[in-house]
Short mmCIF file of C-alpha atoms and ligand atoms in Angstrom, two decimals:
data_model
loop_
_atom_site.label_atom_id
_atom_site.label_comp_id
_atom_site.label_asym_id
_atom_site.label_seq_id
_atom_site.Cartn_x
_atom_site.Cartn_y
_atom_site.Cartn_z
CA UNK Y 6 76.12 103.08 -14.57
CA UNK Y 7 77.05 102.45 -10.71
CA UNK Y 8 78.97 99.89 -9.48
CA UNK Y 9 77.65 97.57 -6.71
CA UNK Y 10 79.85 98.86 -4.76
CA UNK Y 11 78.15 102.76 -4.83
CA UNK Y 12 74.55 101.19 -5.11
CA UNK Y 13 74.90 99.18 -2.02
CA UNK Y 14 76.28 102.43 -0.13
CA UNK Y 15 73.06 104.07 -1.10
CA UNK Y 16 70.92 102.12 0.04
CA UNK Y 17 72.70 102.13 3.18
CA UNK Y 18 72.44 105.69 2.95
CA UNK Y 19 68.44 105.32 2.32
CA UNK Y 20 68.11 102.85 5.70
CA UNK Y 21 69.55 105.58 7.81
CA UNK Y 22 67.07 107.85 6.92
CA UNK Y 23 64.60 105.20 7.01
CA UNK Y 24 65.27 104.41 11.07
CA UNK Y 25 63.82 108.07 11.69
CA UNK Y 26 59.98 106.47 10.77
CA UNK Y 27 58.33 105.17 13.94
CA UNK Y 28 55.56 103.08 12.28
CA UNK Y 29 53.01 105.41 14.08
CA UNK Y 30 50.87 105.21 11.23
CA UNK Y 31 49.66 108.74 11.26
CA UNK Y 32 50.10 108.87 7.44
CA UNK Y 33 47.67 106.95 6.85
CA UNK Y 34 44.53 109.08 7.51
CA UNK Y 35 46.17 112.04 4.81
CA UNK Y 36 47.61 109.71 1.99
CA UNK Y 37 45.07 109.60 -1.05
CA UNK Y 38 45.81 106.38 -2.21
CA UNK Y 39 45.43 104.76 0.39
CA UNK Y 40 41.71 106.27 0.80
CA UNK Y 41 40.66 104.63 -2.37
CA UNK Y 42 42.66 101.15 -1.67
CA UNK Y 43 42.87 101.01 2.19
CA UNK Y 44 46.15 98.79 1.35
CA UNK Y 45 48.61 99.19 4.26
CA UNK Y 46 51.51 98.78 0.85
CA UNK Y 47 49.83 102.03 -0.51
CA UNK Y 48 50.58 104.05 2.29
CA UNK Y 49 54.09 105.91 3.40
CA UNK Y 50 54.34 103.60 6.27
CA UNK Y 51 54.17 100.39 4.38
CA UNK Y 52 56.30 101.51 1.93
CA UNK Y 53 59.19 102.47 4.64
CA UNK Y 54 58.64 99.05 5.49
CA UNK Y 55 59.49 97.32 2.21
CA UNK Y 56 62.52 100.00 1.80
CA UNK Y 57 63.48 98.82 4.86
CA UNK Y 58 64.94 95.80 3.51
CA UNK Y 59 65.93 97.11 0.33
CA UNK Y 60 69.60 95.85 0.22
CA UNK Y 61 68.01 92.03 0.15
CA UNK Y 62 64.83 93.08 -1.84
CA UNK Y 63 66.49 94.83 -4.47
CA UNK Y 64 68.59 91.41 -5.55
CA UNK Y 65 65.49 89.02 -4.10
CA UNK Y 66 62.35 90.95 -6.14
CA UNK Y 67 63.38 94.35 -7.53
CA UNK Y 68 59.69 94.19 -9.62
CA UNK Y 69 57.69 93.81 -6.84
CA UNK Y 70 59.42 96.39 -5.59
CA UNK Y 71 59.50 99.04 -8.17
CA UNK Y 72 55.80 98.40 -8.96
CA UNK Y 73 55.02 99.05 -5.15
CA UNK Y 74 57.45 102.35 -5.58
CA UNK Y 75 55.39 103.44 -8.77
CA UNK Y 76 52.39 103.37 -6.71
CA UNK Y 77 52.37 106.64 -5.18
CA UNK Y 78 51.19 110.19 -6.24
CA UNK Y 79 54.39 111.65 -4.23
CA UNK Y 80 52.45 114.81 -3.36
CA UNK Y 81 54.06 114.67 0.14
CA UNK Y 82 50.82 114.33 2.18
CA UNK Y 83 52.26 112.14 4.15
CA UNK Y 84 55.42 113.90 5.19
CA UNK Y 85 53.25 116.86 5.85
CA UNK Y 86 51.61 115.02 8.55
CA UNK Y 87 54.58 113.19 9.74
CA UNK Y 88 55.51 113.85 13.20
CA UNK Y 89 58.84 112.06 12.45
CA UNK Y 90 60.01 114.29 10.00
CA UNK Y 91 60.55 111.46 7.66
CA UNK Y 92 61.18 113.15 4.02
CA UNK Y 93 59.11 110.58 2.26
CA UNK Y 94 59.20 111.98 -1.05
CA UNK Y 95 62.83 112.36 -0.93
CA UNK Y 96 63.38 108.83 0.26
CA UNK Y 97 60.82 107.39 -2.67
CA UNK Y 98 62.91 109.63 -5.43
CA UNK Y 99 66.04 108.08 -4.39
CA UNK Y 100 65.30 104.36 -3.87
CA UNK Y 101 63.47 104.59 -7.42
CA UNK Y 102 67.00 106.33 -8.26
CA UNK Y 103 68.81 102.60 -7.10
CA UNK Y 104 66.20 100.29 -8.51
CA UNK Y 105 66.42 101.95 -12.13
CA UNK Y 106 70.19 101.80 -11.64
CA UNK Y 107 69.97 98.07 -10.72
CA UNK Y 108 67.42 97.10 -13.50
CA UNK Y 109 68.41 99.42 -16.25
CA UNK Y 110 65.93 101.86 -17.49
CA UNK Y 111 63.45 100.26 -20.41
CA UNK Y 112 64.32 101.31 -23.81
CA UNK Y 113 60.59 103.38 -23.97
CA UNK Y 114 61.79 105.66 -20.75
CA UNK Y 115 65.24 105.62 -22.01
CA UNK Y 116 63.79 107.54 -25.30
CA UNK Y 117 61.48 109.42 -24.00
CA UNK Y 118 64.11 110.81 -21.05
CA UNK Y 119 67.13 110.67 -22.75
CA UNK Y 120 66.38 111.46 -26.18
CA UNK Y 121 63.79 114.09 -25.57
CA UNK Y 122 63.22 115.37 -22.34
CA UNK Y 123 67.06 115.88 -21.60
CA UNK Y 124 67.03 117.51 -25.08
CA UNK Y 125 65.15 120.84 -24.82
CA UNK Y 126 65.62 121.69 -28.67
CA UNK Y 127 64.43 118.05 -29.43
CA UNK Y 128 62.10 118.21 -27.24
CA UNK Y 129 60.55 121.62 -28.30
CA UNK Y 130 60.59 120.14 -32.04
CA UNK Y 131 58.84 117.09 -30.98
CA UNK Y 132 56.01 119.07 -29.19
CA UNK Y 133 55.53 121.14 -32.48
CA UNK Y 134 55.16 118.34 -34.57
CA UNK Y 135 52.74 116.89 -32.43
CA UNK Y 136 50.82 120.09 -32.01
CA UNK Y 137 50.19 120.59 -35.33
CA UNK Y 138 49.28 116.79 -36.44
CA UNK Y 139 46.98 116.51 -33.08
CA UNK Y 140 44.10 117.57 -35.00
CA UNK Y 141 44.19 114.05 -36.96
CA UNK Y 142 43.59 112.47 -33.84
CA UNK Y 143 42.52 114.52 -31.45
CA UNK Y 144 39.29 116.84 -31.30
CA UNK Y 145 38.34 120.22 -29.36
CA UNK Y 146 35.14 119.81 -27.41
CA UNK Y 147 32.91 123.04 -26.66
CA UNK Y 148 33.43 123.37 -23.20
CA UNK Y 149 34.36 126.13 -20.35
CA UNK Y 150 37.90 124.18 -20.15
CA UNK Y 151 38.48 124.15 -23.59
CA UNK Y 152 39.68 120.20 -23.71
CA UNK Y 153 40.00 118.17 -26.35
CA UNK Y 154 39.49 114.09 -26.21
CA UNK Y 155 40.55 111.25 -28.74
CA UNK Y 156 38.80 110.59 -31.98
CA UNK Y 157 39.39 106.99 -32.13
CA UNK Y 158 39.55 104.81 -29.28
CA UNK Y 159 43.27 104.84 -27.83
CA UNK Y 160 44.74 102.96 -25.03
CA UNK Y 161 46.97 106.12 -24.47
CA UNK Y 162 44.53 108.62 -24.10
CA UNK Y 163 41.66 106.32 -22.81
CA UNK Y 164 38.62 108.55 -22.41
CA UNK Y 165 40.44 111.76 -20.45
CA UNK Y 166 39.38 115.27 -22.01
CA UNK Y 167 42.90 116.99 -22.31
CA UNK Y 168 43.96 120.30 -22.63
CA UNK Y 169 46.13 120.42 -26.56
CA UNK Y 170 49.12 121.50 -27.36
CA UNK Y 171 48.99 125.36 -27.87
CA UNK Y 172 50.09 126.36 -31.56
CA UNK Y 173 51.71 129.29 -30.45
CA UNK Y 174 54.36 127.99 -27.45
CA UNK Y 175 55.42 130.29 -25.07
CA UNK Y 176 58.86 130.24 -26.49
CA UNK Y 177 57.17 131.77 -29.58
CA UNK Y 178 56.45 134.95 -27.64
CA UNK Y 179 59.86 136.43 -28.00
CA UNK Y 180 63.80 136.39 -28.00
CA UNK Y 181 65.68 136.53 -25.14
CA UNK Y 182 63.92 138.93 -22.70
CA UNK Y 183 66.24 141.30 -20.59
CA UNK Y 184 64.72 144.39 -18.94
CA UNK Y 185 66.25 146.43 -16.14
CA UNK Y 186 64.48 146.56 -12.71
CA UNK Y 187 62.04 149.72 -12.81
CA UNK Y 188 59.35 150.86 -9.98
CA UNK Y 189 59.58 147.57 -8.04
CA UNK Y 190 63.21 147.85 -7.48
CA UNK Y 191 63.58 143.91 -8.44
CA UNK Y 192 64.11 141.91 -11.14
CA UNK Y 193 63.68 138.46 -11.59
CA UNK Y 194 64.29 135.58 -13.85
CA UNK Y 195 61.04 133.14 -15.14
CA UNK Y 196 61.63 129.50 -15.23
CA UNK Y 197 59.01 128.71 -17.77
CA UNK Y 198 58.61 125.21 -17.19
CA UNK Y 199 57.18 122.77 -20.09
CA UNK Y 200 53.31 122.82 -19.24
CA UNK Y 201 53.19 126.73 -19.35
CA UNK Y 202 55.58 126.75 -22.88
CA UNK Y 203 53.62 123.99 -24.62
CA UNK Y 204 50.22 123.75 -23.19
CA UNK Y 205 49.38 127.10 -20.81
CA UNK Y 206 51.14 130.33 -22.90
CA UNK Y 207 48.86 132.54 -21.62
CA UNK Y 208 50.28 132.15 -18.43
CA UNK Y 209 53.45 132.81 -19.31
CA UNK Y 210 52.49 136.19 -21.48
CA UNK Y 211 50.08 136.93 -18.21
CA UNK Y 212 53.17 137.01 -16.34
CA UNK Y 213 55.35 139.21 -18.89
CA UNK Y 214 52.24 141.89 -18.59
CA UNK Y 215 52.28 141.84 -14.46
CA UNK Y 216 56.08 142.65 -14.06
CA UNK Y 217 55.79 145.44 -17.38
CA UNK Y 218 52.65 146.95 -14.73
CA UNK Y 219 54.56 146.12 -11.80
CA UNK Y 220 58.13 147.62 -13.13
CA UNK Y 221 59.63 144.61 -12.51
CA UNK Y 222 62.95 143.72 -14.70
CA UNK Y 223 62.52 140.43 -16.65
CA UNK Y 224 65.00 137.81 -17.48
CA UNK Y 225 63.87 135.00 -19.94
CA UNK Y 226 66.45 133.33 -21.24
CA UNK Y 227 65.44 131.09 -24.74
CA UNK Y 228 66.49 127.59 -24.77
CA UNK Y 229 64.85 126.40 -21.82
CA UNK Y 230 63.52 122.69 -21.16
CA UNK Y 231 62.02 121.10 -18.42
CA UNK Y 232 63.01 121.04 -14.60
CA UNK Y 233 63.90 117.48 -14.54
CA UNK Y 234 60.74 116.03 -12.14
CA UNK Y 235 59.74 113.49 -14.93
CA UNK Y 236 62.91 112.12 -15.35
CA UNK Y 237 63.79 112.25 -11.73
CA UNK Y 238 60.18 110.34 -10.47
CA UNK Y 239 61.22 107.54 -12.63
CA UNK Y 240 64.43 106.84 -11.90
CA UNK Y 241 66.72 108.35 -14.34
CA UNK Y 242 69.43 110.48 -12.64
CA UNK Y 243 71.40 110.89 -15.60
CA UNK Y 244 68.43 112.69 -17.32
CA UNK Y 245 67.90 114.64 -14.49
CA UNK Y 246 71.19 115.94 -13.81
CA UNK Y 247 71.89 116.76 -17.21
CA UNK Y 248 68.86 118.95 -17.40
CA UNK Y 249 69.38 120.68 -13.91
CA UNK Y 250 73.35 121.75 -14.87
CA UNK Y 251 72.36 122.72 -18.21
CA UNK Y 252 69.69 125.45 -16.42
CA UNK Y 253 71.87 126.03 -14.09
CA UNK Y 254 74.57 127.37 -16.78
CA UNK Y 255 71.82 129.10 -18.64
CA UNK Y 256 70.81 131.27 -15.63
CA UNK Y 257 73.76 132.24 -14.10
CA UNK Y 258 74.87 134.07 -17.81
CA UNK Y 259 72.40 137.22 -15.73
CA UNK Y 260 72.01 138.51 -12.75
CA UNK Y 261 68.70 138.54 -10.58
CA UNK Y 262 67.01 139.13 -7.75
CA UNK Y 263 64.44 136.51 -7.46
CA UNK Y 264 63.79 132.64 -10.19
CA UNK Y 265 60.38 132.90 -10.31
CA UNK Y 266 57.92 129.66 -11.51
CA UNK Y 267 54.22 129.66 -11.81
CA UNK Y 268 54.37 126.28 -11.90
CA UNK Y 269 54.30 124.99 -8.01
CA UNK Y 270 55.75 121.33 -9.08
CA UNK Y 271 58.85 123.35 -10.68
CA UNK Y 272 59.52 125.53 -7.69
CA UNK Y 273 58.90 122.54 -5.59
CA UNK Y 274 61.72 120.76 -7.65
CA UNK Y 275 64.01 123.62 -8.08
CA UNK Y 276 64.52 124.33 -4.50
CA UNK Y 277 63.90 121.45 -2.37
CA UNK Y 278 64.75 118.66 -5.17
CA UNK Y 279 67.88 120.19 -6.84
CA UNK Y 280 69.42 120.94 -3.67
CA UNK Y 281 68.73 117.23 -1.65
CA UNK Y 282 69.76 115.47 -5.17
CA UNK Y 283 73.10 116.94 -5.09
CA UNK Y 284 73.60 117.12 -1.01
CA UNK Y 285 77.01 116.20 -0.34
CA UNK Y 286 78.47 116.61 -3.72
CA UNK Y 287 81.78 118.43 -4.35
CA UNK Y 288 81.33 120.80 -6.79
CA UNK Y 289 80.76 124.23 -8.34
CA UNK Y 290 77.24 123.62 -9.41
CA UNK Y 291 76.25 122.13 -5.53
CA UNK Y 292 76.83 126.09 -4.64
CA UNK Y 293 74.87 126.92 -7.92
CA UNK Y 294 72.22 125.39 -7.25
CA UNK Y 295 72.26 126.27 -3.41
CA UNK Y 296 72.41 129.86 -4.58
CA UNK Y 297 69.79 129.14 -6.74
CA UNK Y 298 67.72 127.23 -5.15
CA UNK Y 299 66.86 130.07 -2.44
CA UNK Y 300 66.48 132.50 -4.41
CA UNK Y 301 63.43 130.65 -6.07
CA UNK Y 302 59.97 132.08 -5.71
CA UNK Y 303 56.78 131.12 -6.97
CA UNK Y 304 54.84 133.85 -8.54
CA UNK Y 305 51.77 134.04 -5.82
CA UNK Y 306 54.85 134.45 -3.42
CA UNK Y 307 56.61 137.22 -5.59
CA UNK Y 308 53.85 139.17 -6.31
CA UNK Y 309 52.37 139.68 -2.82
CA UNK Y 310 55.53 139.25 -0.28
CA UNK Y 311 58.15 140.58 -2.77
CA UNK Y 312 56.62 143.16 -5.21
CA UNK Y 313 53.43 143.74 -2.36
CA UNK Y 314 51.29 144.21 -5.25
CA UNK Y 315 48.47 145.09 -3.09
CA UNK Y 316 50.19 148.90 -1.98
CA UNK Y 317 50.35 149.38 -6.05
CA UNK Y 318 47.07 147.73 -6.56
CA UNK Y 319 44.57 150.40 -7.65
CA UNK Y 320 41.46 148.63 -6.76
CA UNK Y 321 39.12 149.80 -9.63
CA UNK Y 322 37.58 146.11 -9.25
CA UNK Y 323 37.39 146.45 -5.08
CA UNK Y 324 33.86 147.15 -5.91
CA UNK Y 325 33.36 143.63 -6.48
CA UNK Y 326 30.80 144.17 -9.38
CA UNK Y 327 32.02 142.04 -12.18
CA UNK Y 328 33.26 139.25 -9.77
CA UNK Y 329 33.47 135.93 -10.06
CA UNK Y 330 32.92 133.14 -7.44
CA UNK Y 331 36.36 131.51 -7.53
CA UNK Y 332 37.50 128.64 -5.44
CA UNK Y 333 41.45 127.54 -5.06
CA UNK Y 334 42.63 124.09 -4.71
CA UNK Y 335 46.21 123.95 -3.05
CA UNK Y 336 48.78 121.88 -5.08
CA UNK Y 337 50.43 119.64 -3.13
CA UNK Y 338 53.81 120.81 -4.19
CA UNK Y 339 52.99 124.11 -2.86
CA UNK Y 340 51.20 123.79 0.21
CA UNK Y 341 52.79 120.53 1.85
CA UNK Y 342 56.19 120.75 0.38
CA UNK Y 343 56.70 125.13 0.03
CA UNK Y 344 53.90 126.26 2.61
CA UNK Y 345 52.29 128.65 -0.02
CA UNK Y 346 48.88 129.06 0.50
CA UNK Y 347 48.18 132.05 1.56
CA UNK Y 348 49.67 134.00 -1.09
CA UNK Y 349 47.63 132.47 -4.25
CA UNK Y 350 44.75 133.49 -2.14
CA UNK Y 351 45.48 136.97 -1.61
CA UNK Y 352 45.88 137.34 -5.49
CA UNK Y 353 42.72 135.86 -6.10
CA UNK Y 354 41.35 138.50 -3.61
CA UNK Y 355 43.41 141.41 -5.42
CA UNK Y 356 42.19 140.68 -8.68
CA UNK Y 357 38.31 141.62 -7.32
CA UNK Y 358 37.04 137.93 -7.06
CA UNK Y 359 35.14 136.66 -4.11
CA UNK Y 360 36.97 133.98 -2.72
CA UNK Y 361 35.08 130.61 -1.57
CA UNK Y 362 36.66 128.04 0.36
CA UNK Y 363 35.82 124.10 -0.92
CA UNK Y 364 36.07 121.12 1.43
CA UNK Y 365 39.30 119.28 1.63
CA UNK Y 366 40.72 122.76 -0.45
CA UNK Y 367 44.39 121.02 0.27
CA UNK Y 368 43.30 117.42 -0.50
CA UNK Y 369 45.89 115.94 -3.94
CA UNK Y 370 43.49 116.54 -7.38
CA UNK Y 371 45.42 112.92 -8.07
CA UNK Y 372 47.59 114.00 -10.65
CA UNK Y 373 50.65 112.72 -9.75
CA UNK Y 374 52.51 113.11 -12.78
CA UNK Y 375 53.21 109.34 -14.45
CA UNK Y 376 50.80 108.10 -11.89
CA UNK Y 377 48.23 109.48 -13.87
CA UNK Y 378 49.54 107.62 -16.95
CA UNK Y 379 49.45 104.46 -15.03
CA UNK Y 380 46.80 104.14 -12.77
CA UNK Y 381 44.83 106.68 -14.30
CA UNK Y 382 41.50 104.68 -12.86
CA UNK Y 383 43.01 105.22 -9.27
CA UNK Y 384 43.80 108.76 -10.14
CA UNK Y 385 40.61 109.54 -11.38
CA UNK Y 386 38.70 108.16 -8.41
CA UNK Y 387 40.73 110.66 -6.12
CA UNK Y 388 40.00 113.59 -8.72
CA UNK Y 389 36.49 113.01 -8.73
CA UNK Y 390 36.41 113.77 -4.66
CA UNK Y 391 38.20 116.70 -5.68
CA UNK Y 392 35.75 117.88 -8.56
CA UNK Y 393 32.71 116.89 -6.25
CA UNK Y 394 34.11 119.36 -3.92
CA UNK Y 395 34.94 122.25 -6.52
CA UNK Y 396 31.12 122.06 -7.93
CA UNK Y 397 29.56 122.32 -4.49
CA UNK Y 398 31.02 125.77 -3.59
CA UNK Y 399 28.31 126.54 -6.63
CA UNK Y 400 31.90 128.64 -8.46
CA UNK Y 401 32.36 129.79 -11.78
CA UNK Y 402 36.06 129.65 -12.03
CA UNK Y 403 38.44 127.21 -9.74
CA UNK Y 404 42.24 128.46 -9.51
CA UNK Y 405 44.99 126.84 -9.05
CA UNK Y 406 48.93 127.52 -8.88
CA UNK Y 407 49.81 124.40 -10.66
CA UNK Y 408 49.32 123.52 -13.83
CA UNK Y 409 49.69 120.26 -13.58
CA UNK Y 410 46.58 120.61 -11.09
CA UNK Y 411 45.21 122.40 -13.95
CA UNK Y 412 45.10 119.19 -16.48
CA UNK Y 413 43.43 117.15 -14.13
CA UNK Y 414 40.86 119.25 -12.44
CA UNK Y 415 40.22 119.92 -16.09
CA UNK Y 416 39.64 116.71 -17.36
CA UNK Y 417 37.44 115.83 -14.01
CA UNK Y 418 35.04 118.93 -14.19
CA UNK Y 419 34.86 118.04 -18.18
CA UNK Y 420 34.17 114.86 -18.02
CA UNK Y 421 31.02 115.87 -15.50
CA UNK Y 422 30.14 118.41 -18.09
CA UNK Y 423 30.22 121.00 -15.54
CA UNK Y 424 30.77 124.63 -16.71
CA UNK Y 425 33.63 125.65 -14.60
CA UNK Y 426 36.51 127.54 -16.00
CA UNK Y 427 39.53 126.48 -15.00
CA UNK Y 428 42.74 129.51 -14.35
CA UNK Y 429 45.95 130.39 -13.01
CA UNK Y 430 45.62 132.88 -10.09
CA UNK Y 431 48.24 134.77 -12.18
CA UNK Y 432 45.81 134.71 -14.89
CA UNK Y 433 43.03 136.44 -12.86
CA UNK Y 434 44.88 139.08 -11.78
CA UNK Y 435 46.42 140.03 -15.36
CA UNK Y 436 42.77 140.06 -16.38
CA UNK Y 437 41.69 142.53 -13.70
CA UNK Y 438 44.90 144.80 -14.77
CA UNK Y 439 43.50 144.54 -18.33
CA UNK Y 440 40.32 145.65 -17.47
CA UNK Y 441 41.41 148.05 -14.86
CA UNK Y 442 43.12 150.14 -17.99
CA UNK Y 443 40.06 149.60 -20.03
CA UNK Y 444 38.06 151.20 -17.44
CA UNK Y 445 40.22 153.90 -17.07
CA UNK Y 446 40.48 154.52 -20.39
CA UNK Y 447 36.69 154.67 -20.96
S1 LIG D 14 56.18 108.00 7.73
FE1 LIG D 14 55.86 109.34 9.51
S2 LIG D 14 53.62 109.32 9.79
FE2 LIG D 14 54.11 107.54 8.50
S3 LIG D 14 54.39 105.84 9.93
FE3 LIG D 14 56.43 106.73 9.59
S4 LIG D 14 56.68 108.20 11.26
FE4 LIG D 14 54.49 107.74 11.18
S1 LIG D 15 53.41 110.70 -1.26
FE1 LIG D 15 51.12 110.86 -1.28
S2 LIG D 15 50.42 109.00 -2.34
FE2 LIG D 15 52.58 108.65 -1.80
S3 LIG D 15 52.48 107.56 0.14
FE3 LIG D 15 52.68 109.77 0.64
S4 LIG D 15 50.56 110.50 0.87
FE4 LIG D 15 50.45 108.50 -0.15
#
């Protein structure tokens, strides 16, 4: 644990980056909590404020303000809009670093982060156990999303229509995958990331079938956890760290061209979180993860700028006969923190859909990770704007590049009872190459 010494040097740290915000206010108008609440504490700016006196707040009311911290979906909207430059998110991540490290972590996070999440073989057992006892309390509605909701009333689950654990993980799909770059003349490494291994498989097999098509050269090394953004967003550096030099070690045993994620909150954390986190650090894995950390890709971004799937894209479904009317909602951690937006959209257009635009396409589904689990009302309000939106573009599928995005648009359009498949963009183009070969073939 710090000494007093170290914690009070980071928050002086934290107040010089806090001088940079000029109280204009201009946050206000994107941040979606404060839409719902209209509370000046909800937004960036009156957040800053409290930060502002952190050295005296931390000993005078840490609480108050770690409950005010916890309020916040940290999808960046309002450093997006900032004309400051003030890295909000950044600044948020590391004060909730100091208060944990003041107060101690609670003996729940400290098992869940410590004992599980930092543990990827734990972790991995856990999730299997729980995948294949769900059924006791858990049960699979008939609907396009394919969610499931609680049997019994359950203050965990409340009434939300979840997506299940899969029963066959992605890390069931194979040993260690190593294939040599082919046509493409790349090859590149998959971070799997814990929604696509427990929840979202398909993805990751989707992906395995684009780079075989693509002649891409795949690197998927077994053993891997979770990028550390849980454990991170509450506080616990320890966790984190542990889990970012333990990936670190298990990618550098290859080498490769591009880390690719199809998860936008992982390549979000992997190369702007990693980095900042260990900014100023001597030592070998600060030029790790630098080296890493740019070489990081989301999938959207590797397929079109890097492979430029559309010159190899055969274009049997150009035609535009079996489309579907697809909408895309932007993930916050891949618009406002990456700027990738274009990209998803262009596979969406490759894989023969007709692309409609829905109001606010860029507005936060309010996900927000443990915000959900908190203030799931709150988050629910904001994800019903974001549903309303989705159903009047009159679509069959919405995409999205995050699934994280995913659960929540899910459980919104579910609980509406509105027939509207959710997928990954990657998923809609593997499907077009499948049925691509099946035409051929016919
Ligand atoms: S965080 Fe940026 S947008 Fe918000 S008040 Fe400060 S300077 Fe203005
Ligand atoms: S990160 Fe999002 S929820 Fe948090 S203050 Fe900024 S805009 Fe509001």
């Amino acid at each position: 644990m710090a000494g007093m010494k170290e914690l009070a040097n980071r928050v002086k740290e934290l107040e010089d980056q806090l001088v940079v915000c000029i109280r204009c206010g201009m946050c206000q108008s994107v941040c979606p909590l404060f839409d719902r609440t209209h509370k000046e504490a909800d937004v960036a700016r009156g957040k800053l404020a409290l930060l502002d006196g952190l050295g005296k707040n931390l000993f005078n009311n840490p609480d108050g303000v770690s409950e005010r911290l916890d309020r916040c979906l940290l999808c960046g909207s309002c450093a997006a809009n900032c004309p400051s430059g003030v890295n909000v998110v950044e600044i948020f991540i590391k004060a909730r670093a100091i208060l944990a490290e003041f107060k101690g972590l609670s003996s729940t996070k400290k098992l869940i982060f410590r004992k599980m999440l930092a543990n990827p073989a734990t972790f991995d057992q856990l999730s299997e156990w729980a995948g294949k006892f769900q059924g006791l309390f858990t049960k699979k509605e008939k609907n396009s999303q394919g969610t499931s909701c609680a049997r019994v009333v359950s203050p965990l689950l409340s009434n939300r229509h979840f997506m299940a654990m899969s029963d066959n993980p992605f890390r069931n799909t194979s040993h260690v995958i190593n294939t040599s770059a082919r046509k493409s003349g790349l090859k590149a490494a998959f971070f799997t990331g814990c929604l696509i291994d427990k929840i979202f498989p398909q993805i990751g097999r989707d992906l395995i079938e684009v780079f075989e098509h693509h002649g891409v050269g795949t690197y998927i090394p077994k053993g891997q956890g979770c990028c550390g953004i849980p454990a991170l967003a509450a506080g616990d550096m320890k966790s984190f760290e542990k889990l970012v030099e333990y990936h670190i070690e298990l990618f550098y045993a290859e080498k490769f061209d591009y880390l690719v994620t199809a998860c936008a909150t992982c390549t979000s954390t992997i190369k702007k979180l990693w980095p900042s986190i260990y900014k100023g650090r001597a030592s070998k894995t600060r030029e790790k993860i630098r080296e890493l950390s740019k070489k990081t890709l989301d999938i959207n971004q590797f397929l079109v700028n890097k492979v430029r799937l559309l010159g190899n894209y055969e274009g049997a479904w150009q035609s535009g006969e079996l489309s579907e009317i697809v909408t895309y909602h932007d993930p916050c951690h891949l618009k406002k923190s990456l700027g990738v937006f274009r990209e998803p959209r262009t596979l969406i257009r490759a894989s023969g859909n007709s692309l409609v635009e829905m109001d606010g396409a860029d507005r936060c589904c309010g996900m927000g990770g443990s915000f959900n689990i908190y203030h799931y009302g709150l988050s629910s309000e904001i994800g019903q704007i974001k549903r309303g939106n989705i159903a009047d573009t009159n679509c069959s599928t919405v995409a999205t590049g995050c699934p994280a995005c995913m659960l929540q648009i899910s459980d919104m359009l579910a609980r509406s009872g509105l027939e509207i498949k959710v997928r990954h963009p990657l998923e809609l183009y593997a499907e077009s190459l499948r049925r691509t070969e099946y035409l051929k073939r016919a």
